[in-house]
PDB file of C-alpha atoms in Angstrom:
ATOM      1  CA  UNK I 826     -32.698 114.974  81.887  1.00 44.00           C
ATOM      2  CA  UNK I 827     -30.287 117.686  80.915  1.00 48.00           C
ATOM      3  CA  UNK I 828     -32.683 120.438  81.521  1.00 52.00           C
ATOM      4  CA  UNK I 829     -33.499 118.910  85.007  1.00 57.00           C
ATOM      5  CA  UNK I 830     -29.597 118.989  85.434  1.00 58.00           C
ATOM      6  CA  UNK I 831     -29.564 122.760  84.022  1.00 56.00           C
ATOM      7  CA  UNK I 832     -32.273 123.620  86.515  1.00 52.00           C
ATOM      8  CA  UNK I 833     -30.659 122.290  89.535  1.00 71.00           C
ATOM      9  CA  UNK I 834     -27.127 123.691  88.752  1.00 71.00           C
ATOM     10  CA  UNK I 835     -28.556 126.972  88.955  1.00 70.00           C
ATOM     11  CA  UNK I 836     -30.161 126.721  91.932  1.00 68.00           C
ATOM     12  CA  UNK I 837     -27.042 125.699  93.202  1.00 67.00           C
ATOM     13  CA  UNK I 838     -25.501 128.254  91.535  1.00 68.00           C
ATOM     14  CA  UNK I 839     -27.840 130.932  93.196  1.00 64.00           C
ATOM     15  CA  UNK I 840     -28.074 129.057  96.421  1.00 66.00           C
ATOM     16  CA  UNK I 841     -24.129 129.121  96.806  1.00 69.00           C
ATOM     17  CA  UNK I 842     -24.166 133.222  95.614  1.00 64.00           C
ATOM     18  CA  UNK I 843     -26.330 133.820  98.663  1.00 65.00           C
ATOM     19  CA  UNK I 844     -25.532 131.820 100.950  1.00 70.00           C
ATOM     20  CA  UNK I 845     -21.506 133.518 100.880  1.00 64.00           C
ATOM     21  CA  UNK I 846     -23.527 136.314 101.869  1.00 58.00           C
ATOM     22  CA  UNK I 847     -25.592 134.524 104.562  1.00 53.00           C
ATOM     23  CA  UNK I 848     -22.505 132.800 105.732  1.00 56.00           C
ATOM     24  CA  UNK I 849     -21.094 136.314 106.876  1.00 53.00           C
ATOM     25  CA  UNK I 850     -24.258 137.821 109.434  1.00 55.00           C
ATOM     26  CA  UNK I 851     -23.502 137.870 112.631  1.00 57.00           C
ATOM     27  CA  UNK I 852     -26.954 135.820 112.203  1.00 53.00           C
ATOM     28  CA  UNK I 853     -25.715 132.254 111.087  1.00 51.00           C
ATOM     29  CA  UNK I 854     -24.544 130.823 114.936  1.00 51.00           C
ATOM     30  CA  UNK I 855     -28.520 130.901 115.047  1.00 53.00           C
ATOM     31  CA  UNK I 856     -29.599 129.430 111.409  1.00 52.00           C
ATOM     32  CA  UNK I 857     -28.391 125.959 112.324  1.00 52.00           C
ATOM     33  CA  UNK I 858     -27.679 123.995 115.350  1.00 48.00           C
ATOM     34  CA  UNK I 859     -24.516 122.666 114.605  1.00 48.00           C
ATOM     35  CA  UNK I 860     -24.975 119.227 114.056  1.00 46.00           C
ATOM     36  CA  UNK I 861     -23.226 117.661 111.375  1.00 43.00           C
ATOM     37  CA  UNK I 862     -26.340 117.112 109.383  1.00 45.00           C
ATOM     38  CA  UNK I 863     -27.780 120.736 110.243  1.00 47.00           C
ATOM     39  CA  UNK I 864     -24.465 122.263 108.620  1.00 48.00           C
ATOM     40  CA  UNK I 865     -25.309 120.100 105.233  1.00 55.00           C
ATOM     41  CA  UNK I 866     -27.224 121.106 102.038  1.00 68.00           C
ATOM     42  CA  UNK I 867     -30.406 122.599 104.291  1.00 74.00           C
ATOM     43  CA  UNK I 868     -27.633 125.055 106.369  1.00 80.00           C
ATOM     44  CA  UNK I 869     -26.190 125.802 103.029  1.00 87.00           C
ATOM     45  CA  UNK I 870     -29.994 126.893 101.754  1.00 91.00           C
ATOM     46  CA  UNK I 871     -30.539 128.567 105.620  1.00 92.00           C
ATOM     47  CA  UNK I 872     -27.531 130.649 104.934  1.00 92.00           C
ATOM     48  CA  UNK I 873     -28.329 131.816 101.500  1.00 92.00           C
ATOM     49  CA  UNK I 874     -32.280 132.930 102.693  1.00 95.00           C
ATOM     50  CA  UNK I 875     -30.096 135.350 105.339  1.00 94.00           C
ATOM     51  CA  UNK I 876     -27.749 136.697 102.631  1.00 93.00           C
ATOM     52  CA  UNK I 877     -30.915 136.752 100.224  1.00 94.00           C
ATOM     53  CA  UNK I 878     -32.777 138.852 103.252  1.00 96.00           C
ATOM     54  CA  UNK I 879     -29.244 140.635 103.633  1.00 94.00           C
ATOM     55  CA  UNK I 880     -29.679 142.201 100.609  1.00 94.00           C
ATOM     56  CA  UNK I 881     -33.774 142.283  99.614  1.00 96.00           C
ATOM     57  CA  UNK I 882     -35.260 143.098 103.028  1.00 97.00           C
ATOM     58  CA  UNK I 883     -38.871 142.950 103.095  1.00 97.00           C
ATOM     59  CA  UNK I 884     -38.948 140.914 100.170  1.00 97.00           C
ATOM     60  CA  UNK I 885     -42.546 138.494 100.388  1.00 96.00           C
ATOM     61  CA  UNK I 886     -42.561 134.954 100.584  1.00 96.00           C
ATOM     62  CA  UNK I 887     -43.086 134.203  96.761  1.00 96.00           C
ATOM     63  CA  UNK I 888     -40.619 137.015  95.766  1.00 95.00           C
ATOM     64  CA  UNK I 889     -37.926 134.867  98.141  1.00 96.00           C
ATOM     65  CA  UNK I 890     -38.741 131.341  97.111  1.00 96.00           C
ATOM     66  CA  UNK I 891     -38.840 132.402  93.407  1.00 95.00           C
ATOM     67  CA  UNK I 892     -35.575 134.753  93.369  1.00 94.00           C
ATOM     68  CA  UNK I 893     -33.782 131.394  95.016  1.00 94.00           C
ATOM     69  CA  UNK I 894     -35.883 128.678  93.041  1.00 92.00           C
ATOM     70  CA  UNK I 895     -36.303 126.929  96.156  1.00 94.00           C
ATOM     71  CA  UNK I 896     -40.109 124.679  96.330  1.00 94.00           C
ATOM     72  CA  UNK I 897     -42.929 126.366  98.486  1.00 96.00           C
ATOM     73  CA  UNK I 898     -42.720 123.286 101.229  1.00 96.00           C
ATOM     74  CA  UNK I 899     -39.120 123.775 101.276  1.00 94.00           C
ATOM     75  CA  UNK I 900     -39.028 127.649 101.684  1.00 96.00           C
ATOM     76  CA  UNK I 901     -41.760 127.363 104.359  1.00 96.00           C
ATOM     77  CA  UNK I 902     -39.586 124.494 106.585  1.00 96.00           C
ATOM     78  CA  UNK I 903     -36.678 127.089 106.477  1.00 96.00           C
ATOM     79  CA  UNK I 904     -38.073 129.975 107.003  1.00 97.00           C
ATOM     80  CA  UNK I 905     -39.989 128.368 109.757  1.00 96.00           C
ATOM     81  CA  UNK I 906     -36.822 127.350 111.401  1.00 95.00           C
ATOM     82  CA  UNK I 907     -35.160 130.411 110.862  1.00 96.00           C
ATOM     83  CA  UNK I 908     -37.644 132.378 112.554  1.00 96.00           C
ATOM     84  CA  UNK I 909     -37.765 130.036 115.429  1.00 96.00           C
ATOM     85  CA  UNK I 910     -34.474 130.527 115.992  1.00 94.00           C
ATOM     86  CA  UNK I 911     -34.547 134.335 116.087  1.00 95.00           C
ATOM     87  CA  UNK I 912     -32.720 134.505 112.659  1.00 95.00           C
ATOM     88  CA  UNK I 913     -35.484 136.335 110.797  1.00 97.00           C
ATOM     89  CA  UNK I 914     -38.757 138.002 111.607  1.00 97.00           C
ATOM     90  CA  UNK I 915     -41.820 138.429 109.561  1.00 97.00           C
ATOM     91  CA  UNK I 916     -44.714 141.020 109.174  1.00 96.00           C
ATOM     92  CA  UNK I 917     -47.864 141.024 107.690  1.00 94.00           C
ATOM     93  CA  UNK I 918     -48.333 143.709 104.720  1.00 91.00           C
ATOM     94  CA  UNK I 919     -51.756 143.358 103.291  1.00 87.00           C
ATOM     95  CA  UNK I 920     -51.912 139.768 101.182  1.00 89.00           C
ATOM     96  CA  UNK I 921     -48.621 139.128 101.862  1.00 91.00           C
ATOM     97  CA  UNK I 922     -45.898 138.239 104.552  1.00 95.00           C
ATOM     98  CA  UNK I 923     -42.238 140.052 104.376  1.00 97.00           C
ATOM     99  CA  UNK I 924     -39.513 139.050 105.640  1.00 98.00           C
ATOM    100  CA  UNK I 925     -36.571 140.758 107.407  1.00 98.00           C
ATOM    101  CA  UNK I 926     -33.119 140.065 109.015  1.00 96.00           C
ATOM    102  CA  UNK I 927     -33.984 139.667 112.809  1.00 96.00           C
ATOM    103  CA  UNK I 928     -33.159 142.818 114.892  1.00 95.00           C
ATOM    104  CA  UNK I 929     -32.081 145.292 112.114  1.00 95.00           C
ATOM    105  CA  UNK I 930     -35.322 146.852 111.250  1.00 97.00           C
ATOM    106  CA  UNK I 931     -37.439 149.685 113.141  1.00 97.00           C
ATOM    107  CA  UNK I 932     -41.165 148.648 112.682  1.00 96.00           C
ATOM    108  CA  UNK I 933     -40.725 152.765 110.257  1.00 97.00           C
ATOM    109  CA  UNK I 934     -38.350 150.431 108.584  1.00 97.00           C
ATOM    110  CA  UNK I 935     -40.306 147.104 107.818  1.00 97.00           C
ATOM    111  CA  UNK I 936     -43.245 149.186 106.737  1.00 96.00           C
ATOM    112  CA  UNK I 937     -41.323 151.707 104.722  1.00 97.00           C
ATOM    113  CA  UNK I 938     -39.438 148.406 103.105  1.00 97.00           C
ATOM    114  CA  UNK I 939     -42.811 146.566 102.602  1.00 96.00           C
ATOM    115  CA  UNK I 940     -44.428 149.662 100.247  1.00 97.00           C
ATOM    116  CA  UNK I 941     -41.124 150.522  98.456  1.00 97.00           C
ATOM    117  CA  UNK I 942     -41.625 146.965  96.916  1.00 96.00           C
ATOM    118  CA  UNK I 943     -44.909 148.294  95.650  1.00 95.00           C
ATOM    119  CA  UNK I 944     -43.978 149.814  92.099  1.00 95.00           C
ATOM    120  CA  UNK I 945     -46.792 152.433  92.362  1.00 96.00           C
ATOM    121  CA  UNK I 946     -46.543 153.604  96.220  1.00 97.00           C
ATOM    122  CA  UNK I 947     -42.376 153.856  95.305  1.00 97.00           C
ATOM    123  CA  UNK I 948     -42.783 155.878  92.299  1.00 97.00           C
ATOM    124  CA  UNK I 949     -44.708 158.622  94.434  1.00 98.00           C
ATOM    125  CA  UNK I 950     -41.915 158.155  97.314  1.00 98.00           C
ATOM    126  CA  UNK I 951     -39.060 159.058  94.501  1.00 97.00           C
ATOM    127  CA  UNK I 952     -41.046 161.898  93.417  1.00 97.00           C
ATOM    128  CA  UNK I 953     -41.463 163.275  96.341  1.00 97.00           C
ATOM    129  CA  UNK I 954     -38.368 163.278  97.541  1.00 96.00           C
ATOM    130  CA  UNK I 955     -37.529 165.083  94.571  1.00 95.00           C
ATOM    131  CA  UNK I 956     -39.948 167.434  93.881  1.00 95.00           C
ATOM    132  CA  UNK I 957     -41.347 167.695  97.733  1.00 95.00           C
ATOM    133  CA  UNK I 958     -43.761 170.151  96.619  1.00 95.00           C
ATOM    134  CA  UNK I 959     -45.306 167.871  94.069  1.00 96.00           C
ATOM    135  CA  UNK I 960     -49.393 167.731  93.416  1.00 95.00           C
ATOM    136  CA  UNK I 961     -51.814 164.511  93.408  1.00 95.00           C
ATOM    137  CA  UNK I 962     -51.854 165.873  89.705  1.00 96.00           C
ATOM    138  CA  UNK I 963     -48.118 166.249  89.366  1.00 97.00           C
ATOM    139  CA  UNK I 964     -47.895 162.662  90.890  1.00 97.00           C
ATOM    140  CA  UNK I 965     -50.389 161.201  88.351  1.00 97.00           C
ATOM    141  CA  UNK I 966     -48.741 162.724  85.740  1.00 97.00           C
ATOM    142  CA  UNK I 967     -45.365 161.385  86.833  1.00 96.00           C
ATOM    143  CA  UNK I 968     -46.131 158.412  87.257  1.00 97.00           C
ATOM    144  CA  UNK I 969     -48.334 157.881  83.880  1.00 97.00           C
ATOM    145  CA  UNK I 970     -51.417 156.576  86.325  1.00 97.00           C
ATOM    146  CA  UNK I 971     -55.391 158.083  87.359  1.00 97.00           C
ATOM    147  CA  UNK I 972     -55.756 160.707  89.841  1.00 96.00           C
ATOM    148  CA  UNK I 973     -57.923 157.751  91.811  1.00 97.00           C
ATOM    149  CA  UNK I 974     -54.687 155.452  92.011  1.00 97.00           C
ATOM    150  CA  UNK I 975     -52.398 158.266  93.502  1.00 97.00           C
ATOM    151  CA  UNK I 976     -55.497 158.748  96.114  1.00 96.00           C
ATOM    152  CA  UNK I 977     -55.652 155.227  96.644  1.00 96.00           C
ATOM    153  CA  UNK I 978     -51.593 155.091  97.222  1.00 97.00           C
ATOM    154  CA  UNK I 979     -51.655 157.996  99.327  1.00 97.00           C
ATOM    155  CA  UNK I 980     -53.833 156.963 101.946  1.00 97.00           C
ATOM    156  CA  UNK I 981     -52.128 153.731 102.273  1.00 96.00           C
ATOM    157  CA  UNK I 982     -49.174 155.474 102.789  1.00 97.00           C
ATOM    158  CA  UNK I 983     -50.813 157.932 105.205  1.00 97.00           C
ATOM    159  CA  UNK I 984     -52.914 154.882 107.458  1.00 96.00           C
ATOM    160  CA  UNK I 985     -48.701 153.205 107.818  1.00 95.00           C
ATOM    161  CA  UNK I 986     -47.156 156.390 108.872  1.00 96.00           C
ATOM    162  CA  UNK I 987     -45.449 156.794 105.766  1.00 98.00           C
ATOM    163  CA  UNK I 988     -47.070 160.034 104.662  1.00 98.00           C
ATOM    164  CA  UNK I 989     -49.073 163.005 105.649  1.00 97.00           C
ATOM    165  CA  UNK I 990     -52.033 164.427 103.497  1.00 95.00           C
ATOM    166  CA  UNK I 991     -52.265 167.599 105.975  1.00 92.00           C
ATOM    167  CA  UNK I 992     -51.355 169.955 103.691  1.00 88.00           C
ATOM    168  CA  UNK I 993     -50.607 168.484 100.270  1.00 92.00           C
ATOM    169  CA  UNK I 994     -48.839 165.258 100.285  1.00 96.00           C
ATOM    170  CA  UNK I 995     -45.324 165.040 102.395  1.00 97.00           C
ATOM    171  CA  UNK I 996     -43.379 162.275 103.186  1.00 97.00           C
ATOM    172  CA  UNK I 997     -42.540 161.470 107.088  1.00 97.00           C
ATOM    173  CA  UNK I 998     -38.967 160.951 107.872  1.00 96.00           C
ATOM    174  CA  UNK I 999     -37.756 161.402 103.892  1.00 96.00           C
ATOM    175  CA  UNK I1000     -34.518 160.874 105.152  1.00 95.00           C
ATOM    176  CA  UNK I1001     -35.064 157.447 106.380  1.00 96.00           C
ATOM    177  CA  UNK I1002     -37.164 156.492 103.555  1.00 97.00           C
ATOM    178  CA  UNK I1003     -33.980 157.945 101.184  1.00 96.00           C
ATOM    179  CA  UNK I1004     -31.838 156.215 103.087  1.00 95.00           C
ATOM    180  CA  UNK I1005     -33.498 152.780 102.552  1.00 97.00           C
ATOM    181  CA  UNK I1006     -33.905 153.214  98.726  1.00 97.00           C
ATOM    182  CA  UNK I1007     -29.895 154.140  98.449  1.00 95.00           C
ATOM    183  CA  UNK I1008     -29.146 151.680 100.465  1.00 95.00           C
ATOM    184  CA  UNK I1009     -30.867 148.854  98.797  1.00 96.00           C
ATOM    185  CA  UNK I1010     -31.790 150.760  95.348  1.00 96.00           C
ATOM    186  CA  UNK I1011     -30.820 146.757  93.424  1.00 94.00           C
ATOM    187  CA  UNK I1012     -33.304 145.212  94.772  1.00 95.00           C
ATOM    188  CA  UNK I1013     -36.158 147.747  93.845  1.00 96.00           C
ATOM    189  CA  UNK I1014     -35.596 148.194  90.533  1.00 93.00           C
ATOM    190  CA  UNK I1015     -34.204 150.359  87.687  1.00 95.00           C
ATOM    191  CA  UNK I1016     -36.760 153.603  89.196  1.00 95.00           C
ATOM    192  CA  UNK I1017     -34.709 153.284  92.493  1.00 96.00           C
ATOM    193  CA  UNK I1018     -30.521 153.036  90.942  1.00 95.00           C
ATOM    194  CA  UNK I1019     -31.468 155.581  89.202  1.00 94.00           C
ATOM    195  CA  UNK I1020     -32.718 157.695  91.595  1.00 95.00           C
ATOM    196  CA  UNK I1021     -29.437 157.027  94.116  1.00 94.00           C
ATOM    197  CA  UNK I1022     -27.575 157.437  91.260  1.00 92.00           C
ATOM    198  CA  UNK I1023     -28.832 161.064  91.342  1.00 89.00           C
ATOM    199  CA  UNK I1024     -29.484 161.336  95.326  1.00 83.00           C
ATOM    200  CA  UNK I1025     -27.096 163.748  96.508  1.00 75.00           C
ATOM    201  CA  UNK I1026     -29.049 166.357  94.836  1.00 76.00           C
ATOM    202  CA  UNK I1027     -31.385 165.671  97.320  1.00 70.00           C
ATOM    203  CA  UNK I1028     -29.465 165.363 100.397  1.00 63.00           C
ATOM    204  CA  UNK I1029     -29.100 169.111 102.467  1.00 54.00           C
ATOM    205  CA  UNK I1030     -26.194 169.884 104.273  1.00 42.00           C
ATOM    206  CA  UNK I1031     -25.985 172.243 107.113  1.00 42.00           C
ATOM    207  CA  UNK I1032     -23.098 174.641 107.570  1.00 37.00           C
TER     208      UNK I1032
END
């Protein structure tokens, strides 16, 4: 009984963290309808899945209902909803489906947000952007994986527009793609504050 009680007081706990967040988008007229019972505990969960998107764009569906400890049904219904209502809008990336705040994302965007969640294919990104010259072998070595899996990486990243193999391996639009890891460098991981922690080395001013 008590650890049931535990359980649910931190998903309230995380539900309420979020959904302050949620509350906030310009997004939230269209996450309920405003009927008293719409603006109850399911509004309150609504809201915290935008201020949850808010801040993890392009996070999958299992990454989401985990991160909130919501059930699968119950993530579905709201999601469902949400994207009904032109709250939120989904891709599909491979095995899974991401999810993004409606209207803030380029399709450059979703895709660049959907492989920075990939630990491997954002490793190579953040050494690229800081060595820009860097080999497959440089990459590998980097990275502390086979020459095979930095192939394998890079044509993914080349077939989504993310990277050209024409001569050596550059990234397309590295400003974008720095912009998106600075931006939301928390939710990647401890490869990514670290890196924007260091990024104005890499930014180049004219003048």
């Amino acid at each position: 009984m008590g650890e049931k009680g535990g359980v649910d007081e931190s998903k309230r706990s995380t539900l309420r963290r979020f959904a302050a967040l949620g509350a906030a988008s310009p997004l939230t007229r269209l996450a309920g309808d405003g009927s008293t019972e719409d603006r109850s505990s399911d509004s309150n969960v609504r809201d915290a899945i935008l201020g949850y998107l808010a801040t993890t764009p392009g996070a999958h569906f299992s990454k989401l209902r985990d991160d909130l400890k919501l059930g699968t049904g119950e993530t579905q219904h709201h999601l469902r909803r949400l994207e009904d209502r032109g709250a939120v809008e989904s891709i599909r990336d491979g095995d899974y489906r991401r999810f993004f705040p409606a209207g803030r994302f380029s399709a450059f965007e979703k895709r660049a947000l959907g492989y920075l969640r990939r630990g491997t294919a954002r490793g190579m990104v953040l050494a690229l952007l800081r060595d820009p010259e860097a080999s497959g072998a440089d990459l590998a070595g980097t990275l502390g994986v086979s020459r095979s899996t930095v192939s394998k990486y890079a044509a993914e990243l080349e077939s989504v527009g993310l990277l050209s193999r024409e001569d050596g391996y550059a990234l397309e639009r590295p400003e974008a793609l720095l912009v998106l890891i600075v931006r939301y460098a928390d939710s990647f991981g401890p490869d990514a504050v670290e890196f924007a922690d260091e990024a104005a080395e890499y930014v180049s001013y004219d003048g």
